[in-house]
Structure formats: C-alpha cells, structure tokens
mmCIF file of C-alpha atoms in Angstrom:
data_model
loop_
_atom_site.group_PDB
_atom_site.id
_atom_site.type_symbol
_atom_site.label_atom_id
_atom_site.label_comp_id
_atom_site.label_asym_id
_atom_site.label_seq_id
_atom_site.Cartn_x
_atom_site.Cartn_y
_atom_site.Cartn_z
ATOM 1 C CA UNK A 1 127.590 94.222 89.115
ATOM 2 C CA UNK A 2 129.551 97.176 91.013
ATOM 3 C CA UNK A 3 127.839 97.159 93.889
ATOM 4 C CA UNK A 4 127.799 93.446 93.870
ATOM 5 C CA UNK A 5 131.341 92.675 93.703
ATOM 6 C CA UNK A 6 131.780 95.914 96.636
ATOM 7 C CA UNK A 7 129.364 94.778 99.194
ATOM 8 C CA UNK A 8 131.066 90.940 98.273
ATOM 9 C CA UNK A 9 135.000 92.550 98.838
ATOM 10 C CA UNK A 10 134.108 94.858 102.015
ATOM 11 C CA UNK A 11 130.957 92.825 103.730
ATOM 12 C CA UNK A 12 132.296 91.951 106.915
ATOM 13 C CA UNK A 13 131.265 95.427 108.549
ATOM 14 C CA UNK A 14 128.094 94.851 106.796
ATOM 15 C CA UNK A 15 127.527 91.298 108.195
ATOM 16 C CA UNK A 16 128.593 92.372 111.544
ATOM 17 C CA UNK A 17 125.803 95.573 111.200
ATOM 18 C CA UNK A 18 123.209 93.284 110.429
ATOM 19 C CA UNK A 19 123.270 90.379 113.137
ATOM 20 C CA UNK A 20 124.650 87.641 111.125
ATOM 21 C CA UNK A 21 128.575 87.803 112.328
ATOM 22 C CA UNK A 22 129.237 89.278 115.989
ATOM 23 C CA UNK A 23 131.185 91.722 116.481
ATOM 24 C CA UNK A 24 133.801 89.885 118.312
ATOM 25 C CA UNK A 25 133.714 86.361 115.859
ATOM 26 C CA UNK A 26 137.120 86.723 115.113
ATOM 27 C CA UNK A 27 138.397 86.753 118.462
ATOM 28 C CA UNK A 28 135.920 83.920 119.747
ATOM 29 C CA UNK A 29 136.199 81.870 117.098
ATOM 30 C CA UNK A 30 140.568 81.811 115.686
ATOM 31 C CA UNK A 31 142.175 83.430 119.328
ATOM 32 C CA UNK A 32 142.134 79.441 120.244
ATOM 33 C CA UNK A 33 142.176 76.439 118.981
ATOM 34 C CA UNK A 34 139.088 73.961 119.789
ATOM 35 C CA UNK A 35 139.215 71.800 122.585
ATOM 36 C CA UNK A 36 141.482 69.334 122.477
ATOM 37 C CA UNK A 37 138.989 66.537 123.219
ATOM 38 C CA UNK A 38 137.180 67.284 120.032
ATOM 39 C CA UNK A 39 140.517 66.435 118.239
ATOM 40 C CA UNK A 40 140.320 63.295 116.039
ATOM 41 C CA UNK A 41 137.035 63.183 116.148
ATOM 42 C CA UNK A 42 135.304 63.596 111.976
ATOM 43 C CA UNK A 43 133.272 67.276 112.788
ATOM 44 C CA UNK A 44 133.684 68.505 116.002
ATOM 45 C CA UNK A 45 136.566 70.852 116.066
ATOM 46 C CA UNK A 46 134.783 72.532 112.773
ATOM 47 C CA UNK A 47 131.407 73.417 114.631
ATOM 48 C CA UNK A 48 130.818 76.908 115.399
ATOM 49 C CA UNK A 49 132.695 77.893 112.234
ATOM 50 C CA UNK A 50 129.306 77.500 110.092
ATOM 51 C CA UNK A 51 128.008 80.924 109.985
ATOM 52 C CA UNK A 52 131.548 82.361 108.835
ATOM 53 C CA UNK A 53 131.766 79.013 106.605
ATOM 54 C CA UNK A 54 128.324 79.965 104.615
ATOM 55 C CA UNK A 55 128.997 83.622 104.739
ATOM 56 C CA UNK A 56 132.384 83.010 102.524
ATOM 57 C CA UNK A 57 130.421 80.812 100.252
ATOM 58 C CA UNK A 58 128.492 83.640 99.557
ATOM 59 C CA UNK A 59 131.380 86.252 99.555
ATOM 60 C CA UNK A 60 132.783 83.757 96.423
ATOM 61 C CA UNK A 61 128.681 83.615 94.996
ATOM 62 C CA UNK A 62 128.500 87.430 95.282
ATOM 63 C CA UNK A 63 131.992 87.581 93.787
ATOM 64 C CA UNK A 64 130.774 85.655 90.652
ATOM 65 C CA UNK A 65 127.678 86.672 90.469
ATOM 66 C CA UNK A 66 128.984 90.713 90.359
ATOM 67 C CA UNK A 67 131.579 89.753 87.829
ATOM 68 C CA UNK A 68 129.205 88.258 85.534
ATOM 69 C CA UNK A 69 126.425 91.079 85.816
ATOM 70 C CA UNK A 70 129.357 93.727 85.242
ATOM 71 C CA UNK A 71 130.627 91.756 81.964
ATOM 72 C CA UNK A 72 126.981 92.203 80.830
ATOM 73 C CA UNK A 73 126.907 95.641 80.570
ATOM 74 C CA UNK A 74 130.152 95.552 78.232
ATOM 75 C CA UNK A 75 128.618 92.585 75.757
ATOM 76 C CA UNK A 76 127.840 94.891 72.990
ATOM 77 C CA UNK A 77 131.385 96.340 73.140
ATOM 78 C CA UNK A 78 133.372 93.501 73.673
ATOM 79 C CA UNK A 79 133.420 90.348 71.910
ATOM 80 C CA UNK A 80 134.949 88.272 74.164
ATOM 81 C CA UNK A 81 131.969 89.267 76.400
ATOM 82 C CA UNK A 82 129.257 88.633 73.978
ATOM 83 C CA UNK A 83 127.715 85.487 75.090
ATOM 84 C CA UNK A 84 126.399 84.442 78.658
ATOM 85 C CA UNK A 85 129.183 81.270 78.264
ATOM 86 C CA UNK A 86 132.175 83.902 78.026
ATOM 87 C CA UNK A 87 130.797 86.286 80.526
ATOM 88 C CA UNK A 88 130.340 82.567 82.939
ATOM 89 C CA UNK A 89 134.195 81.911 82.187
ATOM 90 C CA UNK A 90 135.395 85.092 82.485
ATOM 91 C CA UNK A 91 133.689 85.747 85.814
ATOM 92 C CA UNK A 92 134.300 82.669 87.529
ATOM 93 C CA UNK A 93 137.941 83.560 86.960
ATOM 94 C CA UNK A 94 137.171 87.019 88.453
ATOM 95 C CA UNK A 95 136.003 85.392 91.195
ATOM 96 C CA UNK A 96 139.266 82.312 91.499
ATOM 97 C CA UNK A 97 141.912 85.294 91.092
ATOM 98 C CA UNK A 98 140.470 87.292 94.226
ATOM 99 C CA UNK A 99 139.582 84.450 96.197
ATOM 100 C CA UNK A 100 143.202 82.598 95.364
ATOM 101 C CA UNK A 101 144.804 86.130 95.670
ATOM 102 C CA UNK A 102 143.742 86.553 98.684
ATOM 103 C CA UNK A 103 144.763 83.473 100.089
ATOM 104 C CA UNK A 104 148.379 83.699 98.896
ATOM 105 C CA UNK A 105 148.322 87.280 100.528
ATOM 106 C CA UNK A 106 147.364 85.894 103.441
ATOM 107 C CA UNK A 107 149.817 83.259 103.706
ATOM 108 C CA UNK A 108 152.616 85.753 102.375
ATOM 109 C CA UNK A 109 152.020 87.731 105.459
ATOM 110 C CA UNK A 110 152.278 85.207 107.777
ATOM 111 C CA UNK A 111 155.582 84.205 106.711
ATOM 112 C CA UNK A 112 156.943 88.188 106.087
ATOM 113 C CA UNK A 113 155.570 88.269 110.408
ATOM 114 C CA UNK A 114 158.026 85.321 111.215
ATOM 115 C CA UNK A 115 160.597 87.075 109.217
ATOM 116 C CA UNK A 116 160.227 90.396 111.240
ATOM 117 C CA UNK A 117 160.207 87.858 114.356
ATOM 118 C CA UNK A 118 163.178 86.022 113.488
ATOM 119 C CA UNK A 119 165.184 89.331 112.628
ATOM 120 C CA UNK A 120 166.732 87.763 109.360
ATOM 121 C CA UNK A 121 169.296 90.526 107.592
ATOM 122 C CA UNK A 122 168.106 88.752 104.314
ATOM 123 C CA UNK A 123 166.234 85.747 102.612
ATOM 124 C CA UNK A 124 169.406 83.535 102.461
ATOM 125 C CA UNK A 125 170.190 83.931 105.917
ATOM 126 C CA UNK A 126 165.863 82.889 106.164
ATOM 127 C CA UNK A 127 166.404 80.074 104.006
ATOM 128 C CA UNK A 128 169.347 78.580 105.641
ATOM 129 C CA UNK A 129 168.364 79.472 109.226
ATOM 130 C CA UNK A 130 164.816 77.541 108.131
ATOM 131 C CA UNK A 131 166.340 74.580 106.428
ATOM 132 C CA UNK A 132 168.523 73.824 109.336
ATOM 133 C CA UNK A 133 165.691 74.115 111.953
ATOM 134 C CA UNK A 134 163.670 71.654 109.675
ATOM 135 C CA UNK A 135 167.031 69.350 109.150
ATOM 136 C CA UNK A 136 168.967 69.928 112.201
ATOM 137 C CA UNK A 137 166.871 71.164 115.209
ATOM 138 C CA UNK A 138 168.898 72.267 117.912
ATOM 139 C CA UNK A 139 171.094 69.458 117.966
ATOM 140 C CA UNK A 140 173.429 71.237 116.120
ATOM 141 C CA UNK A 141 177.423 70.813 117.023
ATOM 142 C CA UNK A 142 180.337 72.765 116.898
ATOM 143 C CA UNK A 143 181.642 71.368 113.827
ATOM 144 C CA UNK A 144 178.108 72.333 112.208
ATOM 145 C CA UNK A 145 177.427 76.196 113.510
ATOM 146 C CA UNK A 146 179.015 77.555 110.583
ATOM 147 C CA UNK A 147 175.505 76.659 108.668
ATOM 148 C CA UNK A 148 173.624 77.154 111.172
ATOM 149 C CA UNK A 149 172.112 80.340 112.618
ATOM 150 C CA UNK A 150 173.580 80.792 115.671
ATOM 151 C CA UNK A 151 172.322 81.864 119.217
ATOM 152 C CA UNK A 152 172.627 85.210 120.195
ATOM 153 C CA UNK A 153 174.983 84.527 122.915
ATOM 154 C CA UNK A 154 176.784 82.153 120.370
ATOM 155 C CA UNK A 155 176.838 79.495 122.263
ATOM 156 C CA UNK A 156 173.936 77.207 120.510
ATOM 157 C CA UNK A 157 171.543 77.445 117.609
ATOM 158 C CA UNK A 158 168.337 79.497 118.053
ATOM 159 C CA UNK A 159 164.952 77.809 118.154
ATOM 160 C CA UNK A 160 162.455 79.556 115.703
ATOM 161 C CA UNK A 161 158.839 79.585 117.804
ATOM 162 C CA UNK A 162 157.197 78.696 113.988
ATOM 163 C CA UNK A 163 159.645 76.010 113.726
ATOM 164 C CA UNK A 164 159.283 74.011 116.495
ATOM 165 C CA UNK A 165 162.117 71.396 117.121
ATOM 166 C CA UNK A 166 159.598 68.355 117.258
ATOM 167 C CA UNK A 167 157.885 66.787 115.132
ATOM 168 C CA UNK A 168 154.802 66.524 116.938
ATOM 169 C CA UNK A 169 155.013 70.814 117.604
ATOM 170 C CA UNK A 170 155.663 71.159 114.128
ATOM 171 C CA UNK A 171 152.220 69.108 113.200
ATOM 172 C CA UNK A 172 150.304 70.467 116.283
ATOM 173 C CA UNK A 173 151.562 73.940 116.476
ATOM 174 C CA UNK A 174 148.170 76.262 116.751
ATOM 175 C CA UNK A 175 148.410 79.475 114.404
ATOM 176 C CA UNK A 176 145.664 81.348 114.612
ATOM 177 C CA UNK A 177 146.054 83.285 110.615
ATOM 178 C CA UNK A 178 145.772 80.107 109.729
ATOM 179 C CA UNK A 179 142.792 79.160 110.892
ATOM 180 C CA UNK A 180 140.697 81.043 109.217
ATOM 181 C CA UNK A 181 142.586 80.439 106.022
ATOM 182 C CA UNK A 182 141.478 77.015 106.754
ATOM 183 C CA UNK A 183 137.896 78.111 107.036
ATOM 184 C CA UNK A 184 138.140 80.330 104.054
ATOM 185 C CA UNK A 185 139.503 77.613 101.934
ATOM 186 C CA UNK A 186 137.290 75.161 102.914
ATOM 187 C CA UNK A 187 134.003 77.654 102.042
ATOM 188 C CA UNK A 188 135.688 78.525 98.635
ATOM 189 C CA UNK A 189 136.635 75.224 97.004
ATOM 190 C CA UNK A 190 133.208 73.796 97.985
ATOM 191 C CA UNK A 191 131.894 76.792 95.657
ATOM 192 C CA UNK A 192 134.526 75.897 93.280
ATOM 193 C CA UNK A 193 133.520 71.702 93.472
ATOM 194 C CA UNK A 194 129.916 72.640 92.791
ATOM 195 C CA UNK A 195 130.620 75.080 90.122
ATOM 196 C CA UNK A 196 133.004 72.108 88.895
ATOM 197 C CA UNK A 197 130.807 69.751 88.812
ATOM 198 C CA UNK A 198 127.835 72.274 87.356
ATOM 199 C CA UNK A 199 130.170 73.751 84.364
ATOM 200 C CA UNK A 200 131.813 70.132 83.840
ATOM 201 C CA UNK A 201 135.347 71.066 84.446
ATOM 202 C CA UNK A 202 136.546 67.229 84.265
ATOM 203 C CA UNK A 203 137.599 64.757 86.988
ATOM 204 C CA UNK A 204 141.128 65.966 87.439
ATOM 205 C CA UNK A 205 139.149 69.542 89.121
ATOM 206 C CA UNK A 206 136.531 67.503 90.863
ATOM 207 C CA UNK A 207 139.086 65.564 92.944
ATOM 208 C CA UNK A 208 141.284 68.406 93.526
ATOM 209 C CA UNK A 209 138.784 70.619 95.331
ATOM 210 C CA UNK A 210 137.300 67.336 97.591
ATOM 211 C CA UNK A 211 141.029 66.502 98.577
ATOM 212 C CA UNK A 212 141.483 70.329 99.534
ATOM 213 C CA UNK A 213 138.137 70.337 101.014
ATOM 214 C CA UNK A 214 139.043 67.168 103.341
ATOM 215 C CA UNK A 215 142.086 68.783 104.221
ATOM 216 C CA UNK A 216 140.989 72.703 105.071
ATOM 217 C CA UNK A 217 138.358 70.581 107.636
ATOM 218 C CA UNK A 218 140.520 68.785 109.134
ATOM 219 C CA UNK A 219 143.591 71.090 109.455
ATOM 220 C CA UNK A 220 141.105 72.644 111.779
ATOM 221 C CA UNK A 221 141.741 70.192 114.859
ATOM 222 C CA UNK A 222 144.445 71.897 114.415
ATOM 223 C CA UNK A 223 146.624 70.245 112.568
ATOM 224 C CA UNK A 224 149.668 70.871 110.280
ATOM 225 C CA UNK A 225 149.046 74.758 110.306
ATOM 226 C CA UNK A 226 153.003 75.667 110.078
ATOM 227 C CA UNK A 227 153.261 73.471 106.771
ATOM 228 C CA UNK A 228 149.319 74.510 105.502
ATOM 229 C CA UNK A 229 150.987 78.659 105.649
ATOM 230 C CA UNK A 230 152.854 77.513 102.495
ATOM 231 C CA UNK A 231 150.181 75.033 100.736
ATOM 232 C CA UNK A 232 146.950 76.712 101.373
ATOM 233 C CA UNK A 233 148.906 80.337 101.248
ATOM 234 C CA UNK A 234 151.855 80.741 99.979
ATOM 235 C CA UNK A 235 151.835 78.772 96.918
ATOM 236 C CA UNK A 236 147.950 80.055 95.818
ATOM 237 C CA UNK A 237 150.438 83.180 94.265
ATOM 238 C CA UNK A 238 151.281 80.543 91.390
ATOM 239 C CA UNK A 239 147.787 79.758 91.254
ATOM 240 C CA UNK A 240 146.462 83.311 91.257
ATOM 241 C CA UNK A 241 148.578 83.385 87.765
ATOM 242 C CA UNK A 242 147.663 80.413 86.506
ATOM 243 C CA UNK A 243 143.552 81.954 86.935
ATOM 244 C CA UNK A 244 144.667 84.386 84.770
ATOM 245 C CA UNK A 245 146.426 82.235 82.278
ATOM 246 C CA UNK A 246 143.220 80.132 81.939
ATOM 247 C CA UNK A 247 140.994 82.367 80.695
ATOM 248 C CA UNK A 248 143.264 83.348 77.674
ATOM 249 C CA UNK A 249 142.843 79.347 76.625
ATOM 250 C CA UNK A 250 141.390 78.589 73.291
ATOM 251 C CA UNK A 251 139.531 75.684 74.944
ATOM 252 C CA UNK A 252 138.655 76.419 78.561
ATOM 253 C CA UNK A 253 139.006 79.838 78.152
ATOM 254 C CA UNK A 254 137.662 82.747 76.005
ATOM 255 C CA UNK A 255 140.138 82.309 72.652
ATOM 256 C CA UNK A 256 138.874 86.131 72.029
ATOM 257 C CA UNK A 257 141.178 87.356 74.909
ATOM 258 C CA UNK A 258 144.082 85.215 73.263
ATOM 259 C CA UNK A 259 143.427 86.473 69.873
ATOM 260 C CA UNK A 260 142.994 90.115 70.991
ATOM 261 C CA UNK A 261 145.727 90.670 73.372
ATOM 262 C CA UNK A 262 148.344 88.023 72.451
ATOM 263 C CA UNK A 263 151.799 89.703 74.002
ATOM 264 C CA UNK A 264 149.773 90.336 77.435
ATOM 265 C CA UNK A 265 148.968 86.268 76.954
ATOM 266 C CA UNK A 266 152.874 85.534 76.589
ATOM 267 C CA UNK A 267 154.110 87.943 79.010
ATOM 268 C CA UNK A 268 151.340 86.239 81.585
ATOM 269 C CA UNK A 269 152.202 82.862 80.327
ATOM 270 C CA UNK A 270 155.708 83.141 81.400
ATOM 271 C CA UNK A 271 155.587 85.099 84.608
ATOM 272 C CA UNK A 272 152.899 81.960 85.500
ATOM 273 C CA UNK A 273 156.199 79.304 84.262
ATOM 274 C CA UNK A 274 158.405 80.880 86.469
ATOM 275 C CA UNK A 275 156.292 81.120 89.239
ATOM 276 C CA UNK A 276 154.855 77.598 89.061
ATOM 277 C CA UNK A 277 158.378 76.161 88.874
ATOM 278 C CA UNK A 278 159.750 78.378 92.165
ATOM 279 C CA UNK A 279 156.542 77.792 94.089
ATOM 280 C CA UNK A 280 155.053 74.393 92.972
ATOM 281 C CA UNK A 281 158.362 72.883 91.488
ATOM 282 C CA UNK A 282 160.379 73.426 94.232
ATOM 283 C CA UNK A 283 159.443 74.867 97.559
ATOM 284 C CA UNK A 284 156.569 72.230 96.872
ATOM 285 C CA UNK A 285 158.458 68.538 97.083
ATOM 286 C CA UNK A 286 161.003 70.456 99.591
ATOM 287 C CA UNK A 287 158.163 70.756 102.421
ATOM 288 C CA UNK A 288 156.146 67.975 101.028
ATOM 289 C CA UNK A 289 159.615 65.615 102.126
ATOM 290 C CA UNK A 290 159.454 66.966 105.653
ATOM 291 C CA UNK A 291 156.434 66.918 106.220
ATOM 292 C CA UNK A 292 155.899 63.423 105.669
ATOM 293 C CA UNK A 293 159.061 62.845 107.276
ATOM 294 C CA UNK A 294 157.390 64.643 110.564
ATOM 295 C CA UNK A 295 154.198 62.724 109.619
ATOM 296 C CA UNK A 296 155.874 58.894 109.968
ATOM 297 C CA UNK A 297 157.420 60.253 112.903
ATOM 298 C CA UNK A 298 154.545 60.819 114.740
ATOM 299 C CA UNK A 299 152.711 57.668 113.449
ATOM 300 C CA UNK A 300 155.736 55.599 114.706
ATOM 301 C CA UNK A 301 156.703 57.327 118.321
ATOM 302 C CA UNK A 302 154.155 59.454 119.476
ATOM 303 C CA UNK A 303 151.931 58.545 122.270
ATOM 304 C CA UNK A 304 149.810 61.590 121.660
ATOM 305 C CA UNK A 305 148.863 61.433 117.860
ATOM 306 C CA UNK A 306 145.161 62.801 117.709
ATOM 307 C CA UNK A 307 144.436 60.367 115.017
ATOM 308 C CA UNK A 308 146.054 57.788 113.186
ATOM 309 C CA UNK A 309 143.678 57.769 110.311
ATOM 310 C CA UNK A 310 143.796 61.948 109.915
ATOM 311 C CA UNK A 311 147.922 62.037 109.528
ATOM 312 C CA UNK A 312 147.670 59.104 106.609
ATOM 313 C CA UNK A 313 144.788 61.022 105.091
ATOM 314 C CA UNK A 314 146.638 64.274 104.937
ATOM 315 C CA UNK A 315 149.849 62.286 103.530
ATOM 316 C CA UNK A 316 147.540 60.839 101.302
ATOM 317 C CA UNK A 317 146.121 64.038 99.927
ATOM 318 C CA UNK A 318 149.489 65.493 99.738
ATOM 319 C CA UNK A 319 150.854 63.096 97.771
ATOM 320 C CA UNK A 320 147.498 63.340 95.769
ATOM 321 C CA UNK A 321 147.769 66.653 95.173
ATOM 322 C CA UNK A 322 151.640 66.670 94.338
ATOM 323 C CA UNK A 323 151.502 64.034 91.734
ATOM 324 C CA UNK A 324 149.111 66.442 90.132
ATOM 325 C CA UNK A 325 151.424 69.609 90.438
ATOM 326 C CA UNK A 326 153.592 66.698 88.395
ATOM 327 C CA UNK A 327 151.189 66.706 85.655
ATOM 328 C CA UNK A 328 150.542 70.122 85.525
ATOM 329 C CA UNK A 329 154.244 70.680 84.903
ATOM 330 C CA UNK A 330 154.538 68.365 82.250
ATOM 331 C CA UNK A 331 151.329 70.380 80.822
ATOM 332 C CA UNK A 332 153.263 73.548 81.162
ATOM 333 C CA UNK A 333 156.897 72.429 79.428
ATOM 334 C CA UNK A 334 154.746 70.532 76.218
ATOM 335 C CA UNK A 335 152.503 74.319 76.521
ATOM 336 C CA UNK A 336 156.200 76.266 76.600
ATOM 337 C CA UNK A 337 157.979 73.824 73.713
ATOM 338 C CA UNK A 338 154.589 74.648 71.433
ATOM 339 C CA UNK A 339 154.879 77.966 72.150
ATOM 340 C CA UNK A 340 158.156 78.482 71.484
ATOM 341 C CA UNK A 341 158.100 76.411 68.709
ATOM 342 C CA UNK A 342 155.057 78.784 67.045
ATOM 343 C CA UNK A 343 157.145 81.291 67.981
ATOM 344 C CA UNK A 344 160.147 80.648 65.623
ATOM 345 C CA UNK A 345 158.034 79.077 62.871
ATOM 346 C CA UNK A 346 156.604 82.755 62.515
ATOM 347 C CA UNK A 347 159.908 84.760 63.072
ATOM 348 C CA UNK A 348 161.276 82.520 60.210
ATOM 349 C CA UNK A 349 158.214 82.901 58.267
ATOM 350 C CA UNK A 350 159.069 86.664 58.224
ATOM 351 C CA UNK A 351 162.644 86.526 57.985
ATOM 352 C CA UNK A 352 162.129 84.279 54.271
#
C-alpha cells in the first residue's frame, strides 16, 4: 500500500520514463491556450489533454487503492480499520484530502505569485487594491484615489495584469496554472462521480461532481480561469477540512474514529467552521456577484462571446453549486448548535 500510494504521489518522472507522458507535455500542452477556433465548440479545445486526463484518474485510483491496501495491514490493530467498509471510507478520504489538498495548494500559489507581482505591503492593501479593480477599473477619479491603489507615478490607478479592466479579459484571460487545474479537476471528480455513484453517496454528491465536471471541461476553451483560481483552488482548503471532518461521522464516516479520538474531532470540527465560513461563506457570494455581473455583461455587449450557451451554463452551475454551499452551511450551524448543546448538557452533568 506504500509503494502504491509513492509511485501514485511522485509518478510523473515515472510516466515520462516509460513513454506514456513526453517529456515536454507540460509545455506543449498548458504554455497556450487551444486555438481559438475550437472555442465554443462542445470537445475540441479538451482534445489532446486525454492521456494526462486518464493518467490523473489513475493517480486518484492508485491513491485509493494504496490507502486501502495500507489500512489492511493495520485491521487487526485498529478497530476502526477492521472491516473492508471502514478501510473503503477511510481510504477514499485518503485519497479526497490529497487530491483536494492539492488543488487548494495549487490555487494558493497562484494567488501568493500575483501578490509577489503586484508588490502588496500587506493583505489589506491586496484586498482593497483587488476589490477596487473588480468595482472600479481604472476609471477611478480624484475624489476616489484615497481607496484606491494608486499608480506609481500617482497620477492614476494601477491596472493588475490578473485583473483585467474588462469584462470580457476578465472571462477570457488565459492562465496557464490553471489549466491544468482544470484538467486535474476534471480527471478527479469523474473518479469521485463513479465512486459516488458505486458507494451510493446520494443525489446531492452525484450532481455536484457532474456540475464540476461540466465546468473543469469547459473552463478549458479557456474560459473564466481568473475567477476558477479561487473556486477550483482556493476554496478546495475548506474542502480539504471538511474530508477530514467526514470520516469522523457516525453515519458516513467510521463512528470508531469519533469515539476514539473525540477532542481531535472537535478541534477539526471547528477549524473546518471557520474555514468554511471565510472561504465558502464569504469570499464565495463576493466573486460569485462579479462574476455573474462580468457574465451578463458579456452576454449583453460583446460581439466576441465564444458561446452564448457556455457563459449561462457556467452561471448556471455556479449558482448550482452556491445554493448548495447554502445548505451545507445550514448543515454546519444545526451540526455546531448540537454540538454545543452536548457539550453543556455534559459539563452540567458533571458540575451536579
């Protein structure tokens, strides 16, 4: 299980050894974005990805497949580990936390490179400089400089290259990181729809991973890459909790891992709260606002729109997929008040 979950982690020199990726894929297939007469069109700008597609599918099969031979060899030992349906559960969430890990890594890095770029002295003068390039552009007047970043001349505000001050640059803006997050999202939620589907995981699941699976396909045209560094990066770090959260659940999880280690549950349980109400809470409806606002935009003024179809379909699954961070909140406060209210019951069981 090792030496599964090893060759699965570091394989890419291995697949590049062996013939099946060249040694120059990265370059030829993410330094530029597909031609733009294959834009709007259902497959085209995602041909050529297919061999990198399948060999991340595997990368997330080997993943699981490691974890679960690994948790065999501790069954005897470990109760929560006993059975071949807690060793499934607990490595498919071995396999979610390093794929969804990754991902938020990856989209954490792309925004700590603009941040170098942009030459911020801290994350408020970030935030603010950001806001007002989403809100203002470079329209900005006198009377308005004081909150915005200005030039360094003074004279004007300062375009940010990653926030471009159009709509249609903001949707059409190539990024090349993001690309093959695109690819690497698509490949993993299509293992994570089948093993849905296979392990019955309910509808809510089921939907989630086709809407993220339309969209990773599609985003490769490109489209909406400077938004997608947040919702197929950045906020996977809430996620990459909430993996780890799961598996402590009495229902969907293993209830052994609750029962035996119940203050590493909490201490999870909250950091996940916090994190989920930052990342999915707020920074979620805040870019979710302008980037529909940027989508209508283009579906009302611009001549060049790749496809009118594609920009409602991505609103669409936005929207989808935000109502659903909606329930998953409620989920979380009704999870926190029963918590909390367990909580006191026992402290004032042991106080009488």
């Amino acid at each position: 299980g090792t030496i599964i979950i090893a060759i699965a982690i570091w394989s890419e020199p291995l697949a590049i050894k062996i013939g099946y990726l060249d040694e120059d894929f990265t370059s030829r297939l993410f330094d530029a974005a597909p031609p733009a007469e294959t834009w709007g069109t259902m497959f085209a700008p995602a041909r050529g990805f297919e061999r990198y597609i399948a060999y991340e599918m595997l990368r997330a099969l080997a993943t699981h497949l490691g974890a679960f031979y690994l948790l065999g060899a501790v069954r005897d030992k470990w109760a929560a580990a006993k059975t071949a349906d807690k060793r499934q559960i607990l490595s498919r969430g071995v396999m979610n936390v390093l794929f969804l890990a990754a991902c938020g890594y990856r989209g954490l890095m792309m925004w700590r490179g603009w941040y170098v770029e942009a030459g911020w002295p801290s994350i408020p003068a970030a935030l603010q400089h950001v806001h007002s390039a989403l809100t203002v552009g470079c329209t900005a007047t006198e009377g308005n400089w004081m909150t915005f970043w200005k030039s360094s001349d003074g004279t004007g505000c300062a375009p940010l290259r990653f926030v471009p001050q159009t709509a249609h640059e903001r949707l059409y803006d190539y990024d090349a990181d993001f690309q093959r997050l695109s690819v690497v999202m698509f490949a993993f939620q299509w293992k994570n729809l089948l093993d849905s589907v296979y392990f019955d995981d309910g509808l809510i699941f089921v939907i989630h991973h086709s809407v993220v699976i339309v969209v990773s396909l599609f985003a490769l045209h490109p489209f909406s890459h400077l938004y997608g560094s947040f919702f197929f990066g950045v906020s996977e770090v809430s996620t990459t909790v909430l993996a780890v959260v799961a598996l402590f659940d009495a229902e969907h999880g293993v209830e052994e891992l609750e029962r035996d280690f119940p203050n590493t549950r909490l201490v999870i349980g909250g950091v996940f709260a916090v994190s989920f109400f930052i990342v999915r809470g707020i920074i979620w409806p805040y870019l979710t606002y302008f980037y529909c606002r940027d989508g209508f935009r283009i579906l009302d003024n611009d001549p060049d729109i790749h496809s009118r179809f594609l920009v409602k379909l991505f609103m669409g699954g936005l929207l989808t997929l935000s109502v659903m961070q909606v329930i998953w909140l409620g989920q979380i406060v009704l999870k926190l008040r029963e918590e909390l209210g367990g909580m006191l019951s026992s402290s004032k069981a042991k106080a009488a």
